[in-house]
Amino acid sequence: MDEFKCEIKTSNSKSGPGDAGRTGSWRVERPVIDLSKCTPAKRQKDSCYLCWLYCPDGVISKELEPKIDLEYCKGCGICAQECPTGAIKMVEETSLIEEERKNDEKN
Ligand code: SF4
Ligand code: SF4
């Protein structure tokens, strides 16, 4: 029997942080992590990281205290939906921008 040779070429690419470009100012909501509810942060031990796994833009770090790169986060809310402990909340950009503005005025 002849040796089977497959002529089909496939690629095996994975999305990386920032592949979808900077978000700009159109995002409506942004994710905020409450570390007191985040399993790896609470236990100080690697675990879970479902937010990191499911983020389609790859912008969540896989650290004991996961961080979200808001330059690239699109605000889709998947991380908040997938977090098993409810540690991630989606917060309206406008309310946070207003909060930041007030803090800037105080300082
Ligand atoms: S999915 Fe939730 S609990 Fe798990 S690492 Fe992310 S924020 Fe923490
Ligand atoms: S909101 Fe979407 S893009 Fe932003 S960190 Fe969560 S999953 Fe990633």
mmCIF file of C-alpha atoms and ligand atoms in Angstrom:
data_model
loop_
_atom_site.group_PDB
_atom_site.id
_atom_site.type_symbol
_atom_site.label_atom_id
_atom_site.label_comp_id
_atom_site.label_asym_id
_atom_site.label_seq_id
_atom_site.Cartn_x
_atom_site.Cartn_y
_atom_site.Cartn_z
ATOM 1 C CA MET A 1 0.000 0.000 0.000
ATOM 2 C CA ASP A 2 1.255 3.490 -0.919
ATOM 3 C CA GLU A 3 2.148 5.790 1.904
ATOM 4 C CA PHE A 4 -0.677 8.280 2.565
ATOM 5 C CA LYS A 5 0.326 11.877 1.981
ATOM 6 C CA CYS A 6 -1.970 14.680 2.948
ATOM 7 C CA GLU A 7 -1.745 17.680 0.612
ATOM 8 C CA ILE A 8 -4.024 19.918 2.650
ATOM 9 C CA LYS A 9 -2.178 22.710 4.394
ATOM 10 C CA THR A 10 -3.607 24.010 7.639
ATOM 11 C CA SER A 11 -2.617 26.762 9.967
ATOM 12 C CA ASN A 12 -2.720 26.624 13.728
ATOM 13 C CA SER A 13 -2.716 30.226 14.796
ATOM 14 C CA LYS A 14 -3.906 31.593 18.094
ATOM 15 C CA SER A 15 -5.021 35.099 18.815
ATOM 16 C CA GLY A 16 -2.645 37.120 20.936
ATOM 17 C CA PRO A 17 -3.027 40.210 23.079
ATOM 18 C CA GLY A 18 -3.750 43.214 20.931
ATOM 19 C CA ASP A 19 -4.363 41.289 17.692
ATOM 20 C CA ALA A 20 -7.754 42.959 17.365
ATOM 21 C CA GLY A 21 -6.243 46.409 17.831
ATOM 22 C CA ARG A 22 -6.614 49.133 20.435
ATOM 23 C CA THR A 23 -10.157 49.630 21.618
ATOM 24 C CA GLY A 24 -10.386 53.398 21.514
ATOM 25 C CA SER A 25 -13.321 55.175 23.091
ATOM 26 C CA TRP A 26 -16.322 53.215 21.840
ATOM 27 C CA ARG A 27 -16.448 50.623 24.667
ATOM 28 C CA VAL A 28 -19.677 50.910 26.667
ATOM 29 C CA GLU A 29 -18.784 48.754 29.685
ATOM 30 C CA ARG A 30 -15.525 47.577 31.199
ATOM 31 C CA PRO A 31 -14.790 44.588 33.446
ATOM 32 C CA VAL A 32 -13.712 45.209 37.028
ATOM 33 C CA ILE A 33 -12.260 42.346 39.092
ATOM 34 C CA ASP A 34 -13.066 42.079 42.797
ATOM 35 C CA LEU A 35 -9.927 40.282 44.009
ATOM 36 C CA SER A 36 -11.606 39.362 47.300
ATOM 37 C CA LYS A 37 -13.826 37.002 45.254
ATOM 38 C CA CYS A 38 -11.167 35.786 42.786
ATOM 39 C CA THR A 39 -10.014 32.242 43.650
ATOM 40 C CA PRO A 40 -6.278 32.482 42.780
ATOM 41 C CA ALA A 41 -6.018 35.891 44.465
ATOM 42 C CA LYS A 42 -7.757 34.629 47.592
ATOM 43 C CA ARG A 43 -5.767 31.384 47.843
ATOM 44 C CA GLN A 44 -2.528 32.874 46.492
ATOM 45 C CA LYS A 45 -2.290 29.737 44.397
ATOM 46 C CA ASP A 46 -2.727 29.139 40.640
ATOM 47 C CA SER A 47 -6.235 27.941 39.870
ATOM 48 C CA CYS A 48 -9.289 28.725 37.769
ATOM 49 C CA TYR A 49 -8.226 31.410 35.231
ATOM 50 C CA LEU A 50 -11.423 30.860 33.245
ATOM 51 C CA CYS A 51 -11.466 34.589 32.487
ATOM 52 C CA TRP A 52 -8.006 34.269 30.924
ATOM 53 C CA LEU A 53 -9.106 31.167 29.009
ATOM 54 C CA TYR A 54 -12.295 32.625 27.544
ATOM 55 C CA CYS A 55 -11.286 36.217 26.827
ATOM 56 C CA PRO A 56 -11.440 36.374 22.998
ATOM 57 C CA ASP A 57 -8.863 39.162 22.919
ATOM 58 C CA GLY A 58 -6.360 37.480 25.223
ATOM 59 C CA VAL A 59 -6.039 40.570 27.383
ATOM 60 C CA ILE A 60 -6.313 39.026 30.860
ATOM 61 C CA SER A 61 -3.094 38.000 32.564
ATOM 62 C CA LYS A 62 -2.711 34.601 34.187
ATOM 63 C CA GLU A 63 -1.385 35.797 37.518
ATOM 64 C CA LEU A 64 -2.374 35.302 41.149
ATOM 65 C CA GLU A 65 -4.070 38.678 40.802
ATOM 66 C CA PRO A 66 -5.324 38.663 37.205
ATOM 67 C CA LYS A 67 -5.065 41.988 35.402
ATOM 68 C CA ILE A 68 -7.055 43.212 32.414
ATOM 69 C CA ASP A 69 -5.377 45.313 29.746
ATOM 70 C CA LEU A 70 -8.062 47.940 29.186
ATOM 71 C CA GLU A 71 -6.212 49.371 26.164
ATOM 72 C CA TYR A 72 -7.360 46.315 24.254
ATOM 73 C CA CYS A 73 -10.371 44.958 26.182
ATOM 74 C CA LYS A 74 -13.493 45.244 23.991
ATOM 75 C CA GLY A 75 -15.962 45.099 26.864
ATOM 76 C CA CYS A 76 -17.731 42.000 25.552
ATOM 77 C CA GLY A 77 -18.479 40.710 29.064
ATOM 78 C CA ILE A 78 -17.518 37.073 28.390
ATOM 79 C CA CYS A 79 -15.047 37.067 31.306
ATOM 80 C CA ALA A 80 -17.807 38.211 33.680
ATOM 81 C CA GLN A 81 -20.135 35.514 32.392
ATOM 82 C CA GLU A 82 -17.534 32.761 32.733
ATOM 83 C CA CYS A 83 -16.119 33.673 36.148
ATOM 84 C CA PRO A 84 -17.475 30.987 38.490
ATOM 85 C CA THR A 85 -17.289 33.149 41.595
ATOM 86 C CA GLY A 86 -18.858 36.331 40.219
ATOM 87 C CA ALA A 87 -15.607 38.218 40.803
ATOM 88 C CA ILE A 88 -15.900 40.203 37.562
ATOM 89 C CA LYS A 89 -18.534 42.872 37.121
ATOM 90 C CA MET A 90 -19.193 44.896 34.009
ATOM 91 C CA VAL A 91 -19.371 48.573 34.880
ATOM 92 C CA GLU A 92 -20.557 51.390 32.623
ATOM 93 C CA GLU A 93 -17.657 53.378 31.196
ATOM 94 C CA THR A 94 -19.414 56.689 31.768
ATOM 95 C CA SER A 95 -19.748 56.140 35.526
ATOM 96 C CA LEU A 96 -16.060 55.182 35.816
ATOM 97 C CA ILE A 97 -14.899 58.109 33.698
ATOM 98 C CA GLU A 98 -16.921 60.431 35.954
ATOM 99 C CA GLU A 99 -15.388 58.792 39.060
ATOM 100 C CA GLU A 100 -11.861 59.173 37.614
ATOM 101 C CA ARG A 101 -12.555 62.828 36.773
ATOM 102 C CA LYS A 102 -13.670 63.510 40.375
ATOM 103 C CA ASN A 103 -10.559 61.771 41.744
ATOM 104 C CA ASP A 104 -8.341 63.853 39.440
ATOM 105 C CA GLU A 105 -9.991 67.025 40.735
ATOM 106 C CA LYS A 106 -9.330 65.982 44.364
ATOM 107 C CA ASN A 107 -5.620 65.358 43.700
HETATM 108 S S1 SF4 B 1 -12.483 33.508 36.355
HETATM 109 FE FE1 SF4 B 1 -12.955 34.743 38.178
HETATM 110 S S2 SF4 B 1 -12.157 33.556 39.906
HETATM 111 FE FE2 SF4 B 1 -11.245 32.720 38.056
HETATM 112 S S3 SF4 B 1 -9.254 33.789 37.852
HETATM 113 FE FE3 SF4 B 1 -10.777 34.938 36.652
HETATM 114 S S4 SF4 B 1 -11.558 36.522 38.053
HETATM 115 FE FE4 SF4 B 1 -10.533 34.977 39.291
HETATM 116 S S1 SF4 B 2 -14.733 42.120 28.559
HETATM 117 FE FE1 SF4 B 2 -14.247 40.699 26.872
HETATM 118 S S2 SF4 B 2 -12.397 41.550 25.940
HETATM 119 FE FE2 SF4 B 2 -12.611 42.508 27.952
HETATM 120 S S3 SF4 B 2 -11.376 41.254 29.319
HETATM 121 FE FE3 SF4 B 2 -13.502 40.485 29.420
HETATM 122 S S4 SF4 B 2 -13.580 38.826 27.900
HETATM 123 FE FE4 SF4 B 2 -11.747 40.048 27.474
#
